[in-house]
PDB file of C-alpha atoms in Angstrom:
ATOM      1  CA  MET A  45      -0.145   0.209  -0.414  1.00 43.00           C
ATOM      2  CA  LEU A  46       1.356   3.516  -1.262  1.00 49.00           C
ATOM      3  CA  ASP A  47       1.911   5.904   1.640  1.00 66.00           C
ATOM      4  CA  VAL A  48      -0.141   9.018   1.153  1.00 79.00           C
ATOM      5  CA  ILE A  49       1.505  12.282   0.978  1.00 91.00           C
ATOM      6  CA  PRO A  50       0.151  14.309   3.219  1.00 96.00           C
ATOM      7  CA  ARG A  51      -1.449  17.999   2.139  1.00 98.00           C
ATOM      8  CA  VAL A  52      -1.903  21.437   3.679  1.00 98.00           C
ATOM      9  CA  TYR A  53      -4.935  23.095   3.790  1.00 98.00           C
ATOM     10  CA  ILE A  54      -5.196  27.095   4.357  1.00 98.00           C
ATOM     11  CA  TYR A  55      -8.170  29.000   5.391  1.00 97.00           C
ATOM     12  CA  VAL A  56      -9.221  32.151   6.571  1.00 97.00           C
ATOM     13  CA  ILE A  57     -10.826  32.695  10.362  1.00 97.00           C
ATOM     14  CA  SER A  58     -13.243  35.044  10.708  1.00 94.00           C
ATOM     15  CA  HIS A  59     -14.190  34.582  13.997  1.00 97.00           C
ATOM     16  CA  ASP A  60     -11.846  33.708  16.864  1.00 98.00           C
ATOM     17  CA  LEU A  61     -13.685  32.525  20.137  1.00 98.00           C
ATOM     18  CA  GLY A  62     -11.267  29.673  20.773  1.00 98.00           C
ATOM     19  CA  PHE A  63     -14.355  27.558  19.657  1.00 98.00           C
ATOM     20  CA  SER A  64     -13.219  26.354  15.943  1.00 98.00           C
ATOM     21  CA  PRO A  65     -10.839  25.535  16.236  1.00 98.00           C
ATOM     22  CA  ASN A  66     -10.322  24.468  20.293  1.00 98.00           C
ATOM     23  CA  PRO A  67      -7.059  24.758  21.322  1.00 98.00           C
ATOM     24  CA  PHE A  68      -7.640  24.073  25.071  1.00 98.00           C
ATOM     25  CA  HIS A  69      -6.707  20.864  27.745  1.00 98.00           C
ATOM     26  CA  GLY A  70      -3.514  19.961  25.626  1.00 97.00           C
ATOM     27  CA  VAL A  71      -5.291  19.070  21.914  1.00 98.00           C
ATOM     28  CA  CYS A  72      -6.408  21.548  19.251  1.00 98.00           C
ATOM     29  CA  THR A  73      -9.528  19.971  17.577  1.00 98.00           C
ATOM     30  CA  LEU A  74     -11.905  20.826  14.740  1.00 98.00           C
ATOM     31  CA  ALA A  75     -15.160  19.937  15.252  1.00 98.00           C
ATOM     32  CA  CYS A  76     -17.678  22.510  14.063  1.00 98.00           C
ATOM     33  CA  CYS A  77     -17.678  24.439  10.976  1.00 97.00           C
ATOM     34  CA  LYS A  78     -15.294  23.824   7.821  1.00 97.00           C
ATOM     35  CA  PRO A  79     -17.446  20.628   6.884  1.00 98.00           C
ATOM     36  CA  ILE A  80     -14.823  19.836   3.818  1.00 98.00           C
ATOM     37  CA  ILE A  81     -12.031  19.963   5.628  1.00 98.00           C
ATOM     38  CA  ARG A  82     -13.125  18.064   8.148  1.00 98.00           C
ATOM     39  CA  LYS A  83     -14.608  15.378   5.601  1.00 98.00           C
ATOM     40  CA  LYS A  84     -11.211  15.097   3.428  1.00 98.00           C
ATOM     41  CA  ALA A  85      -8.324  16.064   5.720  1.00 98.00           C
ATOM     42  CA  ARG A  86      -6.099  12.686   6.835  1.00 97.00           C
ATOM     43  CA  ALA A  87      -3.951  12.546   9.497  1.00 97.00           C
ATOM     44  CA  ASN A  88      -0.310  14.237   9.092  1.00 97.00           C
ATOM     45  CA  ASP A  89      -1.794  16.444   6.716  1.00 98.00           C
ATOM     46  CA  TRP A  90      -1.765  20.358   8.140  1.00 98.00           C
ATOM     47  CA  ILE A  91      -4.310  22.771   8.661  1.00 98.00           C
ATOM     48  CA  ILE A  92      -3.244  26.476   8.836  1.00 98.00           C
ATOM     49  CA  GLY A  93      -5.642  29.690   9.653  1.00 98.00           C
ATOM     50  CA  MET A  94      -4.863  32.755   8.529  1.00 98.00           C
ATOM     51  CA  GLY A  95      -6.375  36.221   9.901  1.00 97.00           C
ATOM     52  CA  GLY A  96      -8.512  38.049   8.015  1.00 93.00           C
ATOM     53  CA  THR A  97      -9.864  41.312   7.574  1.00 95.00           C
ATOM     54  CA  ALA A  98     -13.017  40.355  10.004  1.00 94.00           C
ATOM     55  CA  LEU A  99     -10.523  40.058  12.550  1.00 97.00           C
ATOM     56  CA  ARG A 100      -7.682  43.068  11.191  1.00 96.00           C
ATOM     57  CA  ALA A 101      -5.253  40.200  10.857  1.00 97.00           C
ATOM     58  CA  VAL A 102      -4.832  39.905   7.341  1.00 96.00           C
ATOM     59  CA  GLY A 103      -1.394  37.797   6.609  1.00 96.00           C
ATOM     60  CA  ARG A 104      -0.867  36.905  10.210  1.00 97.00           C
ATOM     61  CA  CYS A 105      -0.963  32.739  11.268  1.00 98.00           C
ATOM     62  CA  ILE A 106      -3.840  32.158  13.940  1.00 98.00           C
ATOM     63  CA  TYR A 107      -2.937  28.577  14.437  1.00 98.00           C
ATOM     64  CA  ALA A 108      -1.377  25.472  12.591  1.00 98.00           C
ATOM     65  CA  MET A 109      -2.241  21.647  13.104  1.00 98.00           C
ATOM     66  CA  ARG A 110      -1.068  18.775  12.365  1.00 98.00           C
ATOM     67  CA  VAL A 111      -3.817  16.215  11.833  1.00 98.00           C
ATOM     68  CA  SER A 112      -3.140  13.181  14.213  1.00 98.00           C
ATOM     69  CA  THR A 113      -6.298  11.200  14.224  1.00 98.00           C
ATOM     70  CA  SER A 114     -10.347  11.659  13.854  1.00 98.00           C
ATOM     71  CA  MET A 115     -13.130  10.336  15.106  1.00 98.00           C
ATOM     72  CA  SER A 116     -17.120  10.815  14.946  1.00 98.00           C
ATOM     73  CA  PHE A 117     -19.108  12.833  17.277  1.00 98.00           C
ATOM     74  CA  ASP A 118     -20.663   9.706  18.719  1.00 97.00           C
ATOM     75  CA  GLU A 119     -16.667   8.852  19.806  1.00 98.00           C
ATOM     76  CA  TYR A 120     -15.708  12.430  20.613  1.00 98.00           C
ATOM     77  CA  TRP A 121     -18.754  12.953  23.200  1.00 98.00           C
ATOM     78  CA  ALA A 122     -18.336   9.330  24.837  1.00 97.00           C
ATOM     79  CA  ALA A 123     -14.219   9.973  24.865  1.00 98.00           C
ATOM     80  CA  ASP A 124     -13.361  10.525  28.304  1.00 98.00           C
ATOM     81  CA  GLU A 125     -10.536  12.555  28.020  1.00 98.00           C
ATOM     82  CA  PHE A 126     -12.633  14.619  25.779  1.00 98.00           C
ATOM     83  CA  ARG A 127     -15.224  15.158  28.264  1.00 98.00           C
ATOM     84  CA  VAL A 128     -13.314  18.339  29.655  1.00 98.00           C
ATOM     85  CA  LYS A 129     -14.246  20.109  26.324  1.00 98.00           C
ATOM     86  CA  ARG A 130     -17.818  20.067  26.707  1.00 98.00           C
ATOM     87  CA  PRO A 131     -18.763  23.449  27.209  1.00 98.00           C
ATOM     88  CA  THR A 132     -20.215  25.327  30.496  1.00 98.00           C
ATOM     89  CA  ARG A 133     -21.986  28.313  29.694  1.00 97.00           C
ATOM     90  CA  ASN A 134     -21.393  29.678  33.181  1.00 96.00           C
ATOM     91  CA  GLY A 135     -18.066  28.411  33.410  1.00 96.00           C
ATOM     92  CA  SER A 136     -14.565  30.015  32.453  1.00 97.00           C
ATOM     93  CA  ARG A 137     -13.869  30.980  29.145  1.00 98.00           C
ATOM     94  CA  LYS A 138     -12.165  27.884  28.445  1.00 98.00           C
ATOM     95  CA  THR A 139     -15.117  25.806  29.101  1.00 97.00           C
ATOM     96  CA  MET A 140     -17.399  28.418  27.682  1.00 98.00           C
ATOM     97  CA  VAL A 141     -16.111  28.183  24.331  1.00 98.00           C
ATOM     98  CA  GLY A 142     -15.774  23.942  24.532  1.00 98.00           C
ATOM     99  CA  ASP A 143     -16.699  22.212  21.205  1.00 98.00           C
ATOM    100  CA  ASN A 144     -17.802  18.747  22.021  1.00 98.00           C
ATOM    101  CA  ILE A 145     -21.604  19.548  21.555  1.00 98.00           C
ATOM    102  CA  TYR A 146     -23.037  17.066  19.624  1.00 98.00           C
ATOM    103  CA  SER A 147     -24.691  13.588  21.058  1.00 97.00           C
ATOM    104  CA  ARG A 148     -27.723  11.354  20.147  1.00 95.00           C
ATOM    105  CA  SER A 149     -28.852   7.989  21.739  1.00 87.00           C
ATOM    106  CA  ASP A 150     -28.193   5.990  18.545  1.00 85.00           C
ATOM    107  CA  ASP A 151     -27.528   6.778  15.202  1.00 82.00           C
ATOM    108  CA  GLN A 152     -30.888   7.121  14.022  1.00 81.00           C
ATOM    109  CA  ASP A 153     -31.869  10.082  16.460  1.00 88.00           C
ATOM    110  CA  ASP A 154     -31.430  13.324  15.668  1.00 95.00           C
ATOM    111  CA  TRP A 155     -28.798  15.399  16.969  1.00 97.00           C
ATOM    112  CA  LYS A 156     -28.967  16.875  20.484  1.00 98.00           C
ATOM    113  CA  GLN A 157     -26.555  20.243  20.711  1.00 98.00           C
ATOM    114  CA  GLN A 158     -25.474  21.290  24.249  1.00 98.00           C
ATOM    115  CA  ASN A 159     -25.794  24.861  25.093  1.00 98.00           C
ATOM    116  CA  SER A 160     -22.704  26.069  23.369  1.00 98.00           C
ATOM    117  CA  VAL A 161     -21.283  28.811  21.045  1.00 98.00           C
ATOM    118  CA  HIS A 162     -23.396  27.423  18.191  1.00 98.00           C
ATOM    119  CA  SER A 163     -26.414  27.320  19.654  1.00 98.00           C
ATOM    120  CA  GLN A 164     -29.338  29.925  20.404  1.00 98.00           C
ATOM    121  CA  PRO A 165     -28.943  33.358  22.645  1.00 97.00           C
ATOM    122  CA  SER A 166     -31.356  31.657  24.834  1.00 97.00           C
ATOM    123  CA  GLY A 167     -29.089  28.391  24.961  1.00 97.00           C
ATOM    124  CA  ALA A 168     -32.115  26.552  22.982  1.00 98.00           C
ATOM    125  CA  GLN A 169     -30.538  24.560  19.773  1.00 98.00           C
ATOM    126  CA  ASP A 170     -30.228  26.500  16.409  1.00 98.00           C
ATOM    127  CA  ASP A 171     -30.905  24.127  13.698  1.00 98.00           C
ATOM    128  CA  VAL A 172     -29.017  26.072  11.077  1.00 98.00           C
ATOM    129  CA  ASN A 173     -25.603  25.354  12.910  1.00 98.00           C
ATOM    130  CA  THR A 174     -26.494  21.625  13.573  1.00 98.00           C
ATOM    131  CA  ILE A 175     -27.163  20.552  10.374  1.00 98.00           C
ATOM    132  CA  HIS A 176     -23.902  22.360   8.683  1.00 98.00           C
ATOM    133  CA  ASP A 177     -21.947  21.107  11.329  1.00 98.00           C
ATOM    134  CA  THR A 178     -23.097  17.636  11.555  1.00 98.00           C
ATOM    135  CA  SER A 179     -23.204  17.247   7.512  1.00 98.00           C
ATOM    136  CA  VAL A 180     -20.120  15.487   8.097  1.00 98.00           C
ATOM    137  CA  ASN A 181     -19.639  13.380  11.492  1.00 98.00           C
ATOM    138  CA  ARG A 182     -15.850  14.007  11.953  1.00 98.00           C
ATOM    139  CA  VAL A 183     -13.601  15.573  14.202  1.00 98.00           C
ATOM    140  CA  LEU A 184     -10.069  16.339  13.563  1.00 98.00           C
ATOM    141  CA  VAL A 185      -7.788  16.024  16.510  1.00 98.00           C
ATOM    142  CA  SER A 186      -4.242  17.276  16.516  1.00 98.00           C
ATOM    143  CA  ASP A 187      -1.844  16.819  19.573  1.00 98.00           C
ATOM    144  CA  HIS A 188       1.267  18.611  17.327  1.00 98.00           C
ATOM    145  CA  PHE A 189       0.057  21.802  16.887  1.00 98.00           C
ATOM    146  CA  VAL A 190       0.507  25.617  17.684  1.00 98.00           C
ATOM    147  CA  TYR A 191      -2.433  27.855  18.496  1.00 98.00           C
ATOM    148  CA  TRP A 192      -1.597  31.915  18.450  1.00 98.00           C
ATOM    149  CA  GLY A 193      -4.503  33.719  18.561  1.00 98.00           C
ATOM    150  CA  GLY A 194      -4.515  36.919  19.052  1.00 98.00           C
ATOM    151  CA  ASN A 195      -0.219  36.917  19.353  1.00 98.00           C
ATOM    152  CA  ALA A 196      -0.607  35.770  15.988  1.00 98.00           C
ATOM    153  CA  PRO A 197       2.789  36.428  13.691  1.00 98.00           C
ATOM    154  CA  THR A 198       2.811  38.183  10.319  1.00 98.00           C
ATOM    155  CA  ILE A 199       3.826  35.454   7.642  1.00 98.00           C
ATOM    156  CA  ASN A 200       6.750  36.875   5.546  1.00 96.00           C
ATOM    157  CA  PRO A 201       4.193  37.579   2.097  1.00 96.00           C
ATOM    158  CA  SER A 202       7.481  36.222   0.063  1.00 97.00           C
ATOM    159  CA  ILE A 203       6.452  32.736   1.508  1.00 97.00           C
ATOM    160  CA  LEU A 204       2.855  33.295   0.800  1.00 96.00           C
ATOM    161  CA  GLU A 205       3.674  34.456  -2.628  1.00 96.00           C
ATOM    162  CA  GLU A 206       5.992  31.567  -3.239  1.00 96.00           C
ATOM    163  CA  ILE A 207       3.203  28.938  -2.402  1.00 95.00           C
ATOM    164  CA  GLY A 208       0.412  31.173  -4.336  1.00 94.00           C
ATOM    165  CA  TYR A 209      -1.796  31.821  -1.787  1.00 92.00           C
ATOM    166  CA  ARG A 210      -4.183  34.685  -1.256  1.00 86.00           C
ATOM    167  CA  ASN A 211      -6.841  35.081   1.252  1.00 85.00           C
ATOM    168  CA  GLY A 212     -10.193  34.117   0.453  1.00 81.00           C
ATOM    169  CA  ARG A 213     -13.242  32.358   0.878  1.00 81.00           C
ATOM    170  CA  GLY A 214     -13.557  28.966   1.662  1.00 85.00           C
ATOM    171  CA  HIS A 215     -10.141  27.155   1.797  1.00 95.00           C
ATOM    172  CA  ARG A 216      -7.057  26.019  -0.466  1.00 96.00           C
ATOM    173  CA  VAL A 217      -5.480  22.514  -0.553  1.00 97.00           C
ATOM    174  CA  PHE A 218      -1.951  22.475  -1.847  1.00 97.00           C
ATOM    175  CA  SER A 219       0.041  19.464  -1.709  1.00 97.00           C
ATOM    176  CA  PHE A 220       3.012  18.965   0.992  1.00 96.00           C
ATOM    177  CA  GLU A 221       5.667  19.909  -1.375  1.00 96.00           C
ATOM    178  CA  GLN A 222       3.588  23.430  -2.383  1.00 97.00           C
ATOM    179  CA  GLY A 223       3.059  24.012   1.230  1.00 97.00           C
ATOM    180  CA  ALA A 224       6.653  23.175   2.765  1.00 97.00           C
ATOM    181  CA  PRO A 225       7.842  26.812   2.613  1.00 98.00           C
ATOM    182  CA  LEU A 226       4.992  27.257   5.270  1.00 98.00           C
ATOM    183  CA  VAL A 227       5.194  24.691   7.387  1.00 98.00           C
ATOM    184  CA  ASP A 228       9.249  25.253   7.543  1.00 98.00           C
ATOM    185  CA  TRP A 229       8.324  28.809   8.760  1.00 98.00           C
ATOM    186  CA  VAL A 230       5.628  27.473  11.324  1.00 98.00           C
ATOM    187  CA  HIS A 231       8.672  25.280  12.932  1.00 97.00           C
ATOM    188  CA  GLU A 232      10.921  27.666  12.797  1.00 97.00           C
ATOM    189  CA  GLN A 233       8.830  30.362  14.928  1.00 98.00           C
ATOM    190  CA  VAL A 234       8.406  27.196  17.793  1.00 97.00           C
ATOM    191  CA  ASP A 235      11.401  26.622  17.539  1.00 96.00           C
ATOM    192  CA  GLY A 236      10.330  22.908  16.990  1.00 91.00           C
ATOM    193  CA  LYS A 237       8.010  23.318  19.998  1.00 96.00           C
ATOM    194  CA  PHE A 238       4.619  22.015  19.573  1.00 98.00           C
ATOM    195  CA  ASN A 239       1.186  21.233  21.600  1.00 98.00           C
ATOM    196  CA  ARG A 240       1.323  24.589  22.750  1.00 97.00           C
ATOM    197  CA  VAL A 241      -1.517  27.579  22.945  1.00 98.00           C
ATOM    198  CA  LEU A 242       0.941  31.155  22.821  1.00 98.00           C
ATOM    199  CA  GLY A 243      -1.883  33.228  22.963  1.00 98.00           C
ATOM    200  CA  ASP A 244      -5.489  33.845  23.542  1.00 98.00           C
ATOM    201  CA  PRO A 245      -7.871  34.094  21.196  1.00 98.00           C
ATOM    202  CA  PHE A 246      -8.740  37.566  19.251  1.00 98.00           C
ATOM    203  CA  GLN A 247     -12.359  37.241  20.694  1.00 98.00           C
ATOM    204  CA  PHE A 248     -12.097  35.669  23.667  1.00 98.00           C
ATOM    205  CA  ARG A 249     -13.889  38.561  25.799  1.00 97.00           C
ATOM    206  CA  MET A 250     -16.650  37.681  23.657  1.00 98.00           C
ATOM    207  CA  SER A 251     -16.888  34.398  24.308  1.00 97.00           C
ATOM    208  CA  ASP A 252     -20.355  34.840  25.943  1.00 97.00           C
ATOM    209  CA  LYS A 253     -21.163  35.442  22.497  1.00 98.00           C
ATOM    210  CA  ARG A 254     -22.912  32.967  20.164  1.00 98.00           C
ATOM    211  CA  TYR A 255     -22.117  32.157  16.376  1.00 97.00           C
ATOM    212  CA  SER A 256     -25.003  32.061  14.288  1.00 97.00           C
ATOM    213  CA  LYS A 257     -24.398  30.873  10.360  1.00 95.00           C
ATOM    214  CA  ASP A 258     -27.870  32.135   9.488  1.00 94.00           C
ATOM    215  CA  LYS A 259     -26.851  35.514  10.102  1.00 94.00           C
ATOM    216  CA  ASN A 260     -23.316  35.133   9.737  1.00 92.00           C
ATOM    217  CA  ARG A 261     -22.395  36.974  12.994  1.00 95.00           C
ATOM    218  CA  LEU A 262     -22.130  37.343  16.642  1.00 97.00           C
ATOM    219  CA  ILE A 263     -24.773  37.650  18.537  1.00 97.00           C
TER     220      ILE A 263
END
């Protein structure tokens, strides 16, 4: 069996609460939003989240993670090690933005959404967010990541030019060879020391807010 050559996924983060991705409690998880990336990314692929105009962070790198493994929402919900990622809306900012939010009694049931960033302001289930998130039943997990959040460093423009990346909607996918200059830059920034959170999310003070996909904004 041939080895699968890793790929590099790059996209722009429009809201950075610490929810998607969620870099807390020792692992970085991508459990909500970005269904296409969650569907297609495989172990050893890199996912890099860039700042955009919404965060006034164009050209800056918010986080980078190498995918370690993936699991279904059911597996994520049931795993003892990820109970800490279940949201507690009256807790600390870290627990308020927990992304382990979907569960069901069996695979024939509808998804139950926990009171979370993706719920309605009342805490009730947000059906639009639920449908979007669960359209791909897959959570990406990384124990090889760096999350800068609001301390996001600026990437040398020549590196982005070299790989042919420009900010835009959706995401871009590069072969590992194409994306290597950016991955190398990430390694240099952290001196090879991964699994670290080096700054609070840009919008951590807004962790009590909800995100509405229907309105495409925090409410």
